JSON list of C-alpha atoms in Angstrom, two decimals:
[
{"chain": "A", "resi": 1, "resn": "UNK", "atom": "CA", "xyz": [-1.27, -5.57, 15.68]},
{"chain": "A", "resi": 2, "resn": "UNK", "atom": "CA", "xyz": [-2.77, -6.13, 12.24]},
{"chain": "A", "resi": 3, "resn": "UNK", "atom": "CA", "xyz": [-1.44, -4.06, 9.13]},
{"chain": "A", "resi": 4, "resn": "UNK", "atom": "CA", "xyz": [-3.97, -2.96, 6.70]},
{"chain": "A", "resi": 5, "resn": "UNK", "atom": "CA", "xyz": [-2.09, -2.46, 3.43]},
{"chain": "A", "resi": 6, "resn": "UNK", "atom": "CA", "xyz": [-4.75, 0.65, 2.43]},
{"chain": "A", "resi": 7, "resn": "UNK", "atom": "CA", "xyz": [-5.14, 1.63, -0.88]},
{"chain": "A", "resi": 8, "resn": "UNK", "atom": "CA", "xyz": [-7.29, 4.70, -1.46]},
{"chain": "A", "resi": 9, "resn": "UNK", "atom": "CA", "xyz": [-10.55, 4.21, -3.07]},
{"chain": "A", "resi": 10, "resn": "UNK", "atom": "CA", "xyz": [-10.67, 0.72, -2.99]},
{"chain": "A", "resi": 11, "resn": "UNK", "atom": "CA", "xyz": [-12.20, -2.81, -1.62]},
{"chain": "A", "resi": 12, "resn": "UNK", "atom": "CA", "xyz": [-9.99, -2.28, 1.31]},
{"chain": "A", "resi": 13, "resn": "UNK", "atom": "CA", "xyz": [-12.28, 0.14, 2.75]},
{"chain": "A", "resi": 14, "resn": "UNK", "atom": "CA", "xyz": [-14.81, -2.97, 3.83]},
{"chain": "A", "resi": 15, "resn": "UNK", "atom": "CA", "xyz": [-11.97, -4.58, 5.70]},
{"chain": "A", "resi": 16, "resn": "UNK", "atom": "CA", "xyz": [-11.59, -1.12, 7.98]},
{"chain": "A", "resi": 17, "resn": "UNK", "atom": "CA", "xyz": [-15.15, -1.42, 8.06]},
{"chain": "A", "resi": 18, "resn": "UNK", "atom": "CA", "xyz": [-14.77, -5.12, 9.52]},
{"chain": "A", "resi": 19, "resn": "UNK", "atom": "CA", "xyz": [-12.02, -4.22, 11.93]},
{"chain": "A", "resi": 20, "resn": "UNK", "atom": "CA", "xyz": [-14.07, -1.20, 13.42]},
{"chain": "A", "resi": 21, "resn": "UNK", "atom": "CA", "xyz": [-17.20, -3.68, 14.11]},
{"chain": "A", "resi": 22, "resn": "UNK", "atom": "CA", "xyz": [-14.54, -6.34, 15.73]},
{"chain": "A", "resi": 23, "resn": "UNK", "atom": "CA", "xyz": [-13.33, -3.71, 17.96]},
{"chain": "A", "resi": 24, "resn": "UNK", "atom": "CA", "xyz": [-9.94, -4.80, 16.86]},
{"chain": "A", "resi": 25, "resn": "UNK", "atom": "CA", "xyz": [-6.68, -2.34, 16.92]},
{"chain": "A", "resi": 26, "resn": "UNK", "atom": "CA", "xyz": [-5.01, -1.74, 13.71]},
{"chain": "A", "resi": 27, "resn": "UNK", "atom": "CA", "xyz": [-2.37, -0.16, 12.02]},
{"chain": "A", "resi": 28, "resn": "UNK", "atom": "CA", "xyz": [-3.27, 1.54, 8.36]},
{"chain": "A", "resi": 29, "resn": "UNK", "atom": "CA", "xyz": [-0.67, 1.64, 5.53]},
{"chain": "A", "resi": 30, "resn": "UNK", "atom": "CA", "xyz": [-1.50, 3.82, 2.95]},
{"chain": "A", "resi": 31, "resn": "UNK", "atom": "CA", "xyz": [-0.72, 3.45, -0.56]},
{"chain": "A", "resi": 32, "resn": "UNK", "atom": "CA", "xyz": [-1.97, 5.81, -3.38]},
{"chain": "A", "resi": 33, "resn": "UNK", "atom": "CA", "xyz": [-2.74, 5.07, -7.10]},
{"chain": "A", "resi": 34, "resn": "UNK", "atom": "CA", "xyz": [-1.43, 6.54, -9.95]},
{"chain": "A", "resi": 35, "resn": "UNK", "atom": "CA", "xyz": [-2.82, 9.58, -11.42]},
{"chain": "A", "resi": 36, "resn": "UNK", "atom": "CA", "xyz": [-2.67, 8.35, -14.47]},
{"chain": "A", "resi": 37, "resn": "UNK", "atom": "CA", "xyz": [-3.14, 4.62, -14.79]},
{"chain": "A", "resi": 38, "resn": "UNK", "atom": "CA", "xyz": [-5.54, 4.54, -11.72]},
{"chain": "A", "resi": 39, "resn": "UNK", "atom": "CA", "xyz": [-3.05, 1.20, -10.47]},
{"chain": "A", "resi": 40, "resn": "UNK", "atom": "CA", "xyz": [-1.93, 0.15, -7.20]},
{"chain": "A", "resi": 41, "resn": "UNK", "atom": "CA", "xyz": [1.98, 1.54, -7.04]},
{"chain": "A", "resi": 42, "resn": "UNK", "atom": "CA", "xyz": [4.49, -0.84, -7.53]},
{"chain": "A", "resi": 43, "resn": "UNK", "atom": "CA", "xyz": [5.65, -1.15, -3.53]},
{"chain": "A", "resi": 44, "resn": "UNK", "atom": "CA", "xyz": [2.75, -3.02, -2.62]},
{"chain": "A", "resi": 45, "resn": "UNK", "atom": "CA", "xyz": [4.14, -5.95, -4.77]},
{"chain": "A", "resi": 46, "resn": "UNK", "atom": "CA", "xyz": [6.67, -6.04, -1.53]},
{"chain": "A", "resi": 47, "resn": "UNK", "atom": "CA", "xyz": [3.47, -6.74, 0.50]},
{"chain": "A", "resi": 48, "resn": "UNK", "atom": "CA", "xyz": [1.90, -9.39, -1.84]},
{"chain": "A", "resi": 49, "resn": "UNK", "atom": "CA", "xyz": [3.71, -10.53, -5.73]},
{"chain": "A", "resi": 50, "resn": "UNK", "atom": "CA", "xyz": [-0.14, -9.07, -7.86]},
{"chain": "A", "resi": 51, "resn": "UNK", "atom": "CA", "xyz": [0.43, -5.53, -5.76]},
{"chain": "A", "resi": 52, "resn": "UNK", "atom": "CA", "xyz": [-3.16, -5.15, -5.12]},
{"chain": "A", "resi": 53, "resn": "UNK", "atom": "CA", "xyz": [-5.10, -4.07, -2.28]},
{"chain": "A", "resi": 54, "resn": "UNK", "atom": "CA", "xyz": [-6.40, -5.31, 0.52]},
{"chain": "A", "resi": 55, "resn": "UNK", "atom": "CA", "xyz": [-3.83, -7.23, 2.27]},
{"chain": "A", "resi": 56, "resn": "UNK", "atom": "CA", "xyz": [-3.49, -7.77, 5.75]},
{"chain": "A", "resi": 57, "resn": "UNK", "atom": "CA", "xyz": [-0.62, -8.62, 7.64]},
{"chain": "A", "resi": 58, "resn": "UNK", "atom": "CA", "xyz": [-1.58, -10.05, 10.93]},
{"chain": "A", "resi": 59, "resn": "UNK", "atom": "CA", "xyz": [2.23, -11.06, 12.57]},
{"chain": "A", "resi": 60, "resn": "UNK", "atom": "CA", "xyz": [3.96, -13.12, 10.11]},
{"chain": "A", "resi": 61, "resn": "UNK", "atom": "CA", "xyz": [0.56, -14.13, 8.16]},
{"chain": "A", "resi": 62, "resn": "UNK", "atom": "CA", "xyz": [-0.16, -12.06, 5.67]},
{"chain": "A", "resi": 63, "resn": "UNK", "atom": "CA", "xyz": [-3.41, -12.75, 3.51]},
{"chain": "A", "resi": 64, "resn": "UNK", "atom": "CA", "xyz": [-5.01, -11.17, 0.34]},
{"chain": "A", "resi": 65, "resn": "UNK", "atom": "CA", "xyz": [-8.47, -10.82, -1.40]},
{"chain": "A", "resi": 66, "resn": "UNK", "atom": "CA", "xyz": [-10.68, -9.14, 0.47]},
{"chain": "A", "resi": 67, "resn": "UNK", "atom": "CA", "xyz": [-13.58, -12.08, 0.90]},
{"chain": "A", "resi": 68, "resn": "UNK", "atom": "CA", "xyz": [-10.81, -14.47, 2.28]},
{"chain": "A", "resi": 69, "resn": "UNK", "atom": "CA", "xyz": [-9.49, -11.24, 4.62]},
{"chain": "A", "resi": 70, "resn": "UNK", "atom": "CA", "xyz": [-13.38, -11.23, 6.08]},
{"chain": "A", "resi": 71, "resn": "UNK", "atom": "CA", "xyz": [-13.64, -14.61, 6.76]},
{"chain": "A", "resi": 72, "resn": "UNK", "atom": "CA", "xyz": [-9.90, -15.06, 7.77]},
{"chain": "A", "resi": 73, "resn": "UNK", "atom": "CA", "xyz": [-10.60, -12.02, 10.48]},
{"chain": "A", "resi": 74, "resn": "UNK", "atom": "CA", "xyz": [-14.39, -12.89, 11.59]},
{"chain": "A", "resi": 75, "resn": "UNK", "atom": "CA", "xyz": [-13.03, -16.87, 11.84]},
{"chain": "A", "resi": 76, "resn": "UNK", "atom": "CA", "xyz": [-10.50, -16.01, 14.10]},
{"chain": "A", "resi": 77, "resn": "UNK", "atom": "CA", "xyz": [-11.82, -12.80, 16.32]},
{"chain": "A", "resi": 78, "resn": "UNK", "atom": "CA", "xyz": [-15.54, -12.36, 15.80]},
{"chain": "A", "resi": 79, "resn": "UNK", "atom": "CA", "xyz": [-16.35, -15.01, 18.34]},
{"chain": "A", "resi": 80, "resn": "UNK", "atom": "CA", "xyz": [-19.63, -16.34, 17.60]},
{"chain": "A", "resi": 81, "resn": "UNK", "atom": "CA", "xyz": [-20.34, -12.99, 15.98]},
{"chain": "A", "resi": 82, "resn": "UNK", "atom": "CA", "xyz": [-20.58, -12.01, 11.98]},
{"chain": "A", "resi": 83, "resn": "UNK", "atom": "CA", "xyz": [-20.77, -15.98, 10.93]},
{"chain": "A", "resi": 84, "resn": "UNK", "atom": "CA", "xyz": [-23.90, -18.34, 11.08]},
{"chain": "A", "resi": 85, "resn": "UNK", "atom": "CA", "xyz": [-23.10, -20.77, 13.70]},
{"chain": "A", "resi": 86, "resn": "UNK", "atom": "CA", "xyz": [-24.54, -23.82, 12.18]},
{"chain": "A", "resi": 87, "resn": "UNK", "atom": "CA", "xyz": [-22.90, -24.63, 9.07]},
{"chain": "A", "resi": 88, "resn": "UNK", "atom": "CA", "xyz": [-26.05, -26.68, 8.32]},
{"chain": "A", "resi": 89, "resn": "UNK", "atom": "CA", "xyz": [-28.46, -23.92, 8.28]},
{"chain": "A", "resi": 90, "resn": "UNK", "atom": "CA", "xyz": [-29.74, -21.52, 5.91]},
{"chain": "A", "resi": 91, "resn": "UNK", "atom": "CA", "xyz": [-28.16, -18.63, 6.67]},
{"chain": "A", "resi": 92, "resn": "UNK", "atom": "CA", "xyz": [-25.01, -20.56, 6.24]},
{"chain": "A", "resi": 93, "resn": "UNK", "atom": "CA", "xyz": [-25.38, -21.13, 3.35]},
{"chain": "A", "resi": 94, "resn": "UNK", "atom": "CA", "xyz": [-26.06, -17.83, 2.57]},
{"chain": "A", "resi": 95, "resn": "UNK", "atom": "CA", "xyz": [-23.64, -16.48, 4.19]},
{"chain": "A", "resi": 96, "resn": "UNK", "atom": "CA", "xyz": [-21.14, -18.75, 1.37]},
{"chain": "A", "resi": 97, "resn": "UNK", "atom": "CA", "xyz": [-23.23, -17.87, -1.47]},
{"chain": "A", "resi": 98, "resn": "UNK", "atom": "CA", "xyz": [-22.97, -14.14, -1.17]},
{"chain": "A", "resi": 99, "resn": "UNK", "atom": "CA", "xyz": [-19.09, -13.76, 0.09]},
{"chain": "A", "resi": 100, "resn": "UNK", "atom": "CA", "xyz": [-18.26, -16.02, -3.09]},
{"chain": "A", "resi": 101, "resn": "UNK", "atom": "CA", "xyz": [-21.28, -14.11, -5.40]},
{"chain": "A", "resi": 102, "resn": "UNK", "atom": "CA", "xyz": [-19.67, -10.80, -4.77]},
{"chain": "A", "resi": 103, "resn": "UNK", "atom": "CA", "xyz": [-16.89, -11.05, -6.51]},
{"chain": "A", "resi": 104, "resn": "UNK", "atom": "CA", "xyz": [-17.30, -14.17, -8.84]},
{"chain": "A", "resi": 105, "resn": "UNK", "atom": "CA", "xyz": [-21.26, -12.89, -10.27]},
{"chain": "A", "resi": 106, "resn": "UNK", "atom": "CA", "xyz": [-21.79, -9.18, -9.69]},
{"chain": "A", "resi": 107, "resn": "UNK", "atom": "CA", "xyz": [-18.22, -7.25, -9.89]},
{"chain": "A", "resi": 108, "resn": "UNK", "atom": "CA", "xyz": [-17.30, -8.61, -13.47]},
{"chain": "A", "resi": 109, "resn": "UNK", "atom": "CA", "xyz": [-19.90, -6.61, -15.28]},
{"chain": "A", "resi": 110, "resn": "UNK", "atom": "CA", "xyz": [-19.76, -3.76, -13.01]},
{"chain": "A", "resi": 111, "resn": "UNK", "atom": "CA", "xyz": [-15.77, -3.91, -14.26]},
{"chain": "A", "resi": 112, "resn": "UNK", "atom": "CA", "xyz": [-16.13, -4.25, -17.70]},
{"chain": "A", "resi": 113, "resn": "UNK", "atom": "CA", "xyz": [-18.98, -1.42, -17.74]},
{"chain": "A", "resi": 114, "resn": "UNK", "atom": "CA", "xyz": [-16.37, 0.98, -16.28]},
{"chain": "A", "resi": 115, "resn": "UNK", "atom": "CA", "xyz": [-13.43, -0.08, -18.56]},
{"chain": "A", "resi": 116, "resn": "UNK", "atom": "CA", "xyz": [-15.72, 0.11, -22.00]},
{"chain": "A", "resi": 117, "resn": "UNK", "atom": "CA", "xyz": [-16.47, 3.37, -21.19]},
{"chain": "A", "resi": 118, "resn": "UNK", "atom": "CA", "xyz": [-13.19, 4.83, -20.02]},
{"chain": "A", "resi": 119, "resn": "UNK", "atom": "CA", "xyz": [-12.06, 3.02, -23.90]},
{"chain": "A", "resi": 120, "resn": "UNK", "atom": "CA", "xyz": [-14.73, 5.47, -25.41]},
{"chain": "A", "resi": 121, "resn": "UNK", "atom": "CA", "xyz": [-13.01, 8.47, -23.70]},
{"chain": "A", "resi": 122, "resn": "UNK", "atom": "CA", "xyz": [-9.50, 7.59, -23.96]},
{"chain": "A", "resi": 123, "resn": "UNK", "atom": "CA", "xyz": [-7.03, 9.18, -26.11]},
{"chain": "A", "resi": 124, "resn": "UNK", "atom": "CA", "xyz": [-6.66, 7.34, -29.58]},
{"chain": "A", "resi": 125, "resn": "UNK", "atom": "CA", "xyz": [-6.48, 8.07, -33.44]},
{"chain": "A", "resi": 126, "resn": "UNK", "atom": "CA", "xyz": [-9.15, 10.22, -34.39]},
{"chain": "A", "resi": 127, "resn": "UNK", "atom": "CA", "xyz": [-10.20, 7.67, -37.21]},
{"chain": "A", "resi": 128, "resn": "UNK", "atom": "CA", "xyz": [-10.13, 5.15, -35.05]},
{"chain": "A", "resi": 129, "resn": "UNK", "atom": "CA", "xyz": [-12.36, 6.73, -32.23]},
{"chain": "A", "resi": 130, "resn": "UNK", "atom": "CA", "xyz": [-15.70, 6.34, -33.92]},
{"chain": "A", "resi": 131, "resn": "UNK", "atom": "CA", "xyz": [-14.99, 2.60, -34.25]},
{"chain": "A", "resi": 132, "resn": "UNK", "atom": "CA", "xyz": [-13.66, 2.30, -30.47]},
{"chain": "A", "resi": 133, "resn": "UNK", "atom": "CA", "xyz": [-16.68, 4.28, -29.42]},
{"chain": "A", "resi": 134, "resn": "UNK", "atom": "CA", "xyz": [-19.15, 1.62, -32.01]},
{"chain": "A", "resi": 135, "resn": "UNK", "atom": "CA", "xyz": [-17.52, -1.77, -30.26]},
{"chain": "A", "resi": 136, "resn": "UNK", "atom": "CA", "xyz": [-17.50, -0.30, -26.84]},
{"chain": "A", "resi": 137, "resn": "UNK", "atom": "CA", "xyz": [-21.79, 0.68, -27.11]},
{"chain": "A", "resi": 138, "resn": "UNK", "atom": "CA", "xyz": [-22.53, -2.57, -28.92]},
{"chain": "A", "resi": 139, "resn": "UNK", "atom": "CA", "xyz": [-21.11, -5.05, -26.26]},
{"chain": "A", "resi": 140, "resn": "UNK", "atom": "CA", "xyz": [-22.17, -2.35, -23.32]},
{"chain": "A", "resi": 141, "resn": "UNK", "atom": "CA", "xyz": [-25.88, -2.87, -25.26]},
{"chain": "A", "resi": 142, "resn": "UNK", "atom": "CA", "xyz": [-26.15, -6.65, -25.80]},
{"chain": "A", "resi": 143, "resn": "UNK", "atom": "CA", "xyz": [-23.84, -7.66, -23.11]},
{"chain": "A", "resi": 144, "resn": "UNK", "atom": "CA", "xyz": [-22.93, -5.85, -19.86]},
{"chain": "A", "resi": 145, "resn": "UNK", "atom": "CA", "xyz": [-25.56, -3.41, -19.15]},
{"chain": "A", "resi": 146, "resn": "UNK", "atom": "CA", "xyz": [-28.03, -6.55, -19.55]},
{"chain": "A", "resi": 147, "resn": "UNK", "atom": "CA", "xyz": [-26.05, -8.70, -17.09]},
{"chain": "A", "resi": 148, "resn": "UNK", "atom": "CA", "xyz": [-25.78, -5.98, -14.53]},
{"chain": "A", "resi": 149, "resn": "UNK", "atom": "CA", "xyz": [-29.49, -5.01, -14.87]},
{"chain": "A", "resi": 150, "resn": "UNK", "atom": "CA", "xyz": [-30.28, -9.36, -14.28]},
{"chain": "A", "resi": 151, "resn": "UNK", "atom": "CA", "xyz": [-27.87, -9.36, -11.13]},
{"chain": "A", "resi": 152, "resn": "UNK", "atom": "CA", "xyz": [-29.39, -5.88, -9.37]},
{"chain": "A", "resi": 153, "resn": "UNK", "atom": "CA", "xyz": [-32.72, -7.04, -9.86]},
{"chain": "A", "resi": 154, "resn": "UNK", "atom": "CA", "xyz": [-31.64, -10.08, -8.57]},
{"chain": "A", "resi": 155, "resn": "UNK", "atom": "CA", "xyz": [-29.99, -8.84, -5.58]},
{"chain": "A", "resi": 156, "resn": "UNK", "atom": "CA", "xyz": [-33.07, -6.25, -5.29]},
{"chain": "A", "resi": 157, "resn": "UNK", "atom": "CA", "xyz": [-35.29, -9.17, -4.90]},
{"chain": "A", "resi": 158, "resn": "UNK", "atom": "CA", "xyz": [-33.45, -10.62, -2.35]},
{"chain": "A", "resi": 159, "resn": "UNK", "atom": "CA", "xyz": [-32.99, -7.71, 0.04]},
{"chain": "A", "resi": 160, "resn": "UNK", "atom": "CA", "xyz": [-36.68, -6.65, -0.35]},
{"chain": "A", "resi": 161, "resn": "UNK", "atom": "CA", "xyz": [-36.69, -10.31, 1.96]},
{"chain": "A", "resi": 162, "resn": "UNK", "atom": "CA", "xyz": [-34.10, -10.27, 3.88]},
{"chain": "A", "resi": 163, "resn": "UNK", "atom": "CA", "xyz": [-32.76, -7.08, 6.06]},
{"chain": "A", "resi": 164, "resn": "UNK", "atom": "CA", "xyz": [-29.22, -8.60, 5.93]},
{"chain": "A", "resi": 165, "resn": "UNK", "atom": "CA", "xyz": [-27.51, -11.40, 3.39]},
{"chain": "A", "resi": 166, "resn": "UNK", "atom": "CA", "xyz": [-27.31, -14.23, 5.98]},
{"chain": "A", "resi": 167, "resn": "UNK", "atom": "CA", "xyz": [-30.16, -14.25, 8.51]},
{"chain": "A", "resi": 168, "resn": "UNK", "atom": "CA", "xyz": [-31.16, -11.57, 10.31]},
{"chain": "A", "resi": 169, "resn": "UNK", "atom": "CA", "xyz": [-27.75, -9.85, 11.40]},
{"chain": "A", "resi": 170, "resn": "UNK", "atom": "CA", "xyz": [-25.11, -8.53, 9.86]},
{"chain": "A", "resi": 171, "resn": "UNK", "atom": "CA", "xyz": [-22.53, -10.93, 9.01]},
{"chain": "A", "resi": 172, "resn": "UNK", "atom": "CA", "xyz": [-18.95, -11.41, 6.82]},
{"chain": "A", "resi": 173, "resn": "UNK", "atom": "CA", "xyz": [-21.34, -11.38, 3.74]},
{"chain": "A", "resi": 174, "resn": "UNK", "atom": "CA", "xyz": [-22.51, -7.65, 4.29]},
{"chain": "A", "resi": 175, "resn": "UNK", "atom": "CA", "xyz": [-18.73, -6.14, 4.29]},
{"chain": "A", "resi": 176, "resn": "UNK", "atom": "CA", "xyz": [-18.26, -8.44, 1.16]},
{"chain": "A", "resi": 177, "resn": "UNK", "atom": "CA", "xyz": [-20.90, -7.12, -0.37]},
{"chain": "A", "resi": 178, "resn": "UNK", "atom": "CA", "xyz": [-20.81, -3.81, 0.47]},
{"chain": "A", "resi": 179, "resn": "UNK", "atom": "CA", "xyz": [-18.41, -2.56, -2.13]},
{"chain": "A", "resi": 180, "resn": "UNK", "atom": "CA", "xyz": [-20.13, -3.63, -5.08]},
{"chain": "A", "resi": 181, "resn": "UNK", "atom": "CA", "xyz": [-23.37, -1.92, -4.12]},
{"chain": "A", "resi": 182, "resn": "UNK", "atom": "CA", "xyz": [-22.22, 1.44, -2.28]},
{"chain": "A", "resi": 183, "resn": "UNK", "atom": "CA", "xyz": [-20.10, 1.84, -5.69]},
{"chain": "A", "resi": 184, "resn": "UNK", "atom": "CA", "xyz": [-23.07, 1.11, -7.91]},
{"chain": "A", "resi": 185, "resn": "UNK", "atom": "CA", "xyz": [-25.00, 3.75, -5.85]},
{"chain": "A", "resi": 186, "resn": "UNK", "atom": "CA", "xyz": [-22.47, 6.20, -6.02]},
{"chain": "A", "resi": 187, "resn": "UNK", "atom": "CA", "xyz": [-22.09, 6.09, -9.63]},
{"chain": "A", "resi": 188, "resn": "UNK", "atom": "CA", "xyz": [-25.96, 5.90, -10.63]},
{"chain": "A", "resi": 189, "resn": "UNK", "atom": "CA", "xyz": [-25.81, 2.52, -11.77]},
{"chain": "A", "resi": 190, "resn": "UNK", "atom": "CA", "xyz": [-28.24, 1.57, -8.65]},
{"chain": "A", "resi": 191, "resn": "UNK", "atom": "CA", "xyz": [-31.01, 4.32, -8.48]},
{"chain": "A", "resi": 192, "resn": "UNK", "atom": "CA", "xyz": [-34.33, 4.93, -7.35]},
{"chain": "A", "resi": 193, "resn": "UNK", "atom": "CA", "xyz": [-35.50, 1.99, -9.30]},
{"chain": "A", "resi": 194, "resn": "UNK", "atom": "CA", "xyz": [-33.77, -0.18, -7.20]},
{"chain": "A", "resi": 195, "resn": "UNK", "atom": "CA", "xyz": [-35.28, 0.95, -3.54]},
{"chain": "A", "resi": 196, "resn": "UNK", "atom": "CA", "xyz": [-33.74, -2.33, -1.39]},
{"chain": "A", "resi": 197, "resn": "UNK", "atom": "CA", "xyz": [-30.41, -2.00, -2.95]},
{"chain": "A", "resi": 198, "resn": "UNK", "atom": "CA", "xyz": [-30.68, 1.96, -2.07]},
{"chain": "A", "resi": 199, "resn": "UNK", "atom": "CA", "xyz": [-32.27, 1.66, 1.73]},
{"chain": "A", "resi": 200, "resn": "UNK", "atom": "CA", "xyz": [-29.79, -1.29, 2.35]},
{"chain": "A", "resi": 201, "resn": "UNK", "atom": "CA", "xyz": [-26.30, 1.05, 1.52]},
{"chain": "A", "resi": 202, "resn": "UNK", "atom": "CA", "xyz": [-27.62, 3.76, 3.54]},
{"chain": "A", "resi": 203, "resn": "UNK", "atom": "CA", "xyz": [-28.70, 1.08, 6.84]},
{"chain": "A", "resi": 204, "resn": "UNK", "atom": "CA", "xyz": [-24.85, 0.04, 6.47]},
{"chain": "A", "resi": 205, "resn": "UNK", "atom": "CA", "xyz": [-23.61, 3.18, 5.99]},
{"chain": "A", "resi": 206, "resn": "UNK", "atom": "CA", "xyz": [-25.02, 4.64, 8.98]},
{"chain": "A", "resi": 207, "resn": "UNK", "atom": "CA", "xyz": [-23.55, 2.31, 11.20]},
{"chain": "A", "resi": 208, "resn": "UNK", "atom": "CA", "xyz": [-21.18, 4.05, 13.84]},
{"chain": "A", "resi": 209, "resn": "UNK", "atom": "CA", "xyz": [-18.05, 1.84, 12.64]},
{"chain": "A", "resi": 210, "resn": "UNK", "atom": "CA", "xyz": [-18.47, 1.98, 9.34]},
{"chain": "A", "resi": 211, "resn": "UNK", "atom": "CA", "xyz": [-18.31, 5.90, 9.70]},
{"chain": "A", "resi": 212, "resn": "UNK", "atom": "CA", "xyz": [-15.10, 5.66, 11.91]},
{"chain": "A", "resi": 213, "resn": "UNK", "atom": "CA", "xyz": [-13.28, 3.11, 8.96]},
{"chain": "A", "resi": 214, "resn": "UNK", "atom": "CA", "xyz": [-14.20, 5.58, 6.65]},
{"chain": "A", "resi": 215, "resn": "UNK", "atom": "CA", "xyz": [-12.75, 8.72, 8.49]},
{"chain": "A", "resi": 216, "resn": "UNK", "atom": "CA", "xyz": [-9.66, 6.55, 9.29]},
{"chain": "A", "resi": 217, "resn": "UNK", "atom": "CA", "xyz": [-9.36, 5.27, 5.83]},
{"chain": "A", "resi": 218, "resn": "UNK", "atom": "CA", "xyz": [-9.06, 8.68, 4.08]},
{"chain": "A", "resi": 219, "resn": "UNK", "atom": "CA", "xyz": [-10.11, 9.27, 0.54]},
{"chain": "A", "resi": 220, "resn": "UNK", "atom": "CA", "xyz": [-13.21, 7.20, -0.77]},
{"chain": "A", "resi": 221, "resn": "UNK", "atom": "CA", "xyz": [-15.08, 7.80, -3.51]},
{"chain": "A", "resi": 222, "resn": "UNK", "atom": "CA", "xyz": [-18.41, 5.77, -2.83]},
{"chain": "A", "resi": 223, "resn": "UNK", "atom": "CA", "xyz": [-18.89, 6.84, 1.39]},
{"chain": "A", "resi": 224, "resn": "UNK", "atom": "CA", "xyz": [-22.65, 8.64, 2.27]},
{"chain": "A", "resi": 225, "resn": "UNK", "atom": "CA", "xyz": [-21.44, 11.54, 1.32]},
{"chain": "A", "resi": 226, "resn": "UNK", "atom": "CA", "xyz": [-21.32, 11.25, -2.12]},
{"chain": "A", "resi": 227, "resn": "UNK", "atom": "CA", "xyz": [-24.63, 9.26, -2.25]},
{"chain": "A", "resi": 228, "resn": "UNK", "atom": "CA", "xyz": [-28.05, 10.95, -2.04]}
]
């Protein structure tokens, strides 16, 4: 049976997601951050040496990262389903674009957003807070905000096209990027502005596994329910 090494509130929740749409039986291990530092705890570095989350143990493989979890689970059990067949066509190479886009173009700004503002709120020298709080809105200004705005209007463009990333079912490429864009809805960094981006969460999110991964999975911070 595969072991999901489950850490609350995190990337891990697409691979439930994955499992539910393979049909496949599963074990969950839960793991909870830290109140305070918002980390992984320190046991999962018995599971994999970074201690992050997801990692699957699947008998005596285990892998980590979630985009080489998808393909790693819909290579070996989707059968013909979840993966373009023809590794000439289009939707191939769509289907590599967006599981390697997802994490390599669109999550570094949506990262950095959330860590220069968590430094404007932190606890520091009250001298020093007005200066913090001056870096953190100047590279937010001419830097991050910018590069998220180019990639959801990118990504906006795309899905007002295309009902799903590669071709016209729902493949590895939708649970990779589904993380990325339920989060940016959830927070109001995707809004009415961005309609596709919006309509295309909620089609996922309605989908009878994805509802059963997230009751299994527990606490999640970006499901429906906390999206309008």
């Amino acid at each position: 049976m595969i072991i999901v090494h489950h850490l609350n509130n995190s990337r891990s929740q697409r691979v439930l997601w994955l499992l539910e749409e393979l049909g496949l039986p599963y074990e969950i291990k839960r793991y909870e951050r830290d109140p305070k530092t918002i980390r992984a705890p320190k046991t999962l570095r018995d599971v994999h040496p970074l201690g992050k989350s997801p990692v699957i143990t699947d008998g005596d493989i285990n892998v980590a990262e979630s985009g080489a979890i998808i393909d790693y689970l819909v290579r070996r059990y989707a059968k013909d389903r979840l993966i373009p067949q023809s590794d000439d066509s289009a939707a191939f190479r769509a289907y590599q674009y967006w599981m390697h886009y997802a994490e390599g173009s669109l999550m570094p700004p949506l990262l950095m957003r959330m860590l220069f503002e968590k430094v404007k709120t932190s606890p520091m020298p009250f001298l020093i807070k007005p200066v913090a709080k001056m870096i953190s809105d100047k590279v937010l200004q001419t830097f991050i905000n910018p590069e998220i705005k180019l990639n959801m209007g990118y990504v906006e463009s795309y899905l007002g096209d295309h009902e799903w990333f590669a071709g016209d079912h729902l493949s590895g490429a939708d649970f990779q990027m589904s993380f990325p864009l339920e989060a940016s809805v959830a927070t109001g960094t995707v809004n009415s502005r961005y309609p596709n981006i919006v309509n295309y969460v909620k089609r996922f999110q309605t989908r009878e596994a994805y509802l059963n991964a997230l009751e299994k999975g527990g606490d999640y911070a970006y499901g429906p329910v906390n999206n309008p």
